[in-house]
Amino acid sequence: MGEQALDIRSGLAVLRRHRAVLVGATVLGLAVGVTYTAVRPPLYASSSMVLLPEQASADQTPRDPGTEQRVAGSAAVLGPAGEKLKPRLSAGQMAAHISASAPSSTVVAFNATADSPEFARKLAQAAAASEVEYVKQASSAGLSAQQRDFTQRLSELNGSLGSLAAQITSTTKRRNSEGATTAAGRADSTALAQLTAQQADMVLQRDQVKQQAQTAAAGIAPSTASIIEPAATGGRAALLHRSVQYGAIGAGLALLIAALGLTLFARRDRRLRYRDQIADALGSTVVASVGARPPRTVARWTDLLADYDPGTADAWALRQVLHQADRRLTLVSLSGDQDALAIGPQLASYAASNGVLVRLVLGQRHDSAAALWASVHQGEEEELRPGLVVSTTPAEDPRTTLTITVVVLDRRNPELESVPLRGRTLVAVSAGTVTAEELARAAVTLDDAGLRIDGMVVANPDDLDHTTGRLPQRQRPANLSLPSRLTGAIR
């Protein structure tokens, strides 16, 4: 089966045509969302916040909020926090309950969810305390490393100063023993001055290193990280709000899925729904649109033939069909099309109610129309209402003014068992039940039997059909401004 293209207007028409399905899907989605909320109520949530220490100096690299968030959510922080809880939780289990965020470079937030409000509070508080401890240890580790560097530097400087002091002492003794006025004494005095200058410079370096060590020790404060927002007892969203939220989500998803499914189905649906499409399929015009009320039982068919009383719109449409008839009229419908099958009996009963002597002949039966044939005694003529004779025998009757023959063709393999009496031939079709291929096969069968199709009757036209089927396809572009519906049908 091929696919047909859908534009926006056609797609909207499909959705409007199946609005009951869309409403049902929406209600079902709403029920699923509310049920999900009842089965899986919202978890309790609690949060805590930690203030990180300020930078020791402007030379240090500024903190990155993304990095701080990853550190707070790592096993280095969540692992120790889970070990302090009862029962203990692993880092992975903690990560399933806690999400970390960094609103700024100096603030870290922990959001914990759990089945109970108290456990949610404990989770958030344990994570915050673990973050403070982690920052403290990291700061202490940094301070210890710097202190080791300063200690090593001071040790090297003190060693160099001790060596210089020994050289100065030995040089002074040698100069005193040689005499300051001798050439050797003057050389020792020059060397002594240089050593003294080096000693003074090295002492200055040692003092600077000591000052740097003291400054670094004062600038790094391991305990400056603190909890600025302790975790409170967990709370959760109201069940009503949650039900409305999930109900709306479920309804929206169900509506979207149903709309997509209907649209995809419509692309593969080849049935004809509009009167212009039906007319184009056989190259014939639609003479009338009638509201059909097909009975489902034998007794109801008998009641329709005896008591059918159409509304004003349907009565006018049936009059238009009668204008197409001379003395003999053949109404052809396809198997399974119950709405189209009812057109012949309705027309005969209406004509009889208006003083026309009518003979309704049920000419060719099909299993799908068994209830209609069963309502007539086989082989016998029966007057179901004044002026209406129903029979299964096709024969001329000089007493009648109009003979209406009902023929039902199999839509898959249409065959005409006996050719009806010559007269006007109309094809009855209900909207959305047949395809162009099925109508074409029926038309070929009628043409082979020498029957000319004089028009079409549409039963129960689509509510969204604004076409008439009365203009040939080549004339429609020039008549777009004309009224689109000349006759209506009331179901």
Coordinates of N, CA and C in Angstrom, one line a residue, residues 15 25 56 111 124 136 163 273 389 463:
L15 N -6.1 15.1 12.7 CA -6.2 15.2 14.2 C -7.6 15.6 14.6
A25 N -6.2 9.5 24.6 CA -4.7 9.3 24.9 C -4.3 10.3 25.9
A56 N 45.8 32.6 49.7 CA 46.8 33.1 50.6 C 47.5 34.3 50.1
N111 N 23.5 18.9 47.8 CA 22.1 18.6 47.8 C 21.9 17.1 47.9
A124 N 23.5 15.3 53.7 CA 24.0 16.6 53.4 C 25.0 17.1 54.4
K136 N 40.9 21.3 54.9 CA 41.9 21.5 55.9 C 43.1 20.6 55.7
S163 N 80.7 28.2 57.6 CA 82.0 28.0 56.8 C 82.7 29.4 56.7
R273 N -12.0 10.3 1.6 CA -12.9 10.9 2.6 C -13.6 12.2 2.1
V389 N -43.3 -1.8 -2.1 CA -43.2 -3.2 -2.2 C -41.8 -3.6 -2.3
D463 N -17.2 15.3 8.4 CA -17.5 16.6 9.0 C -16.6 17.7 8.5

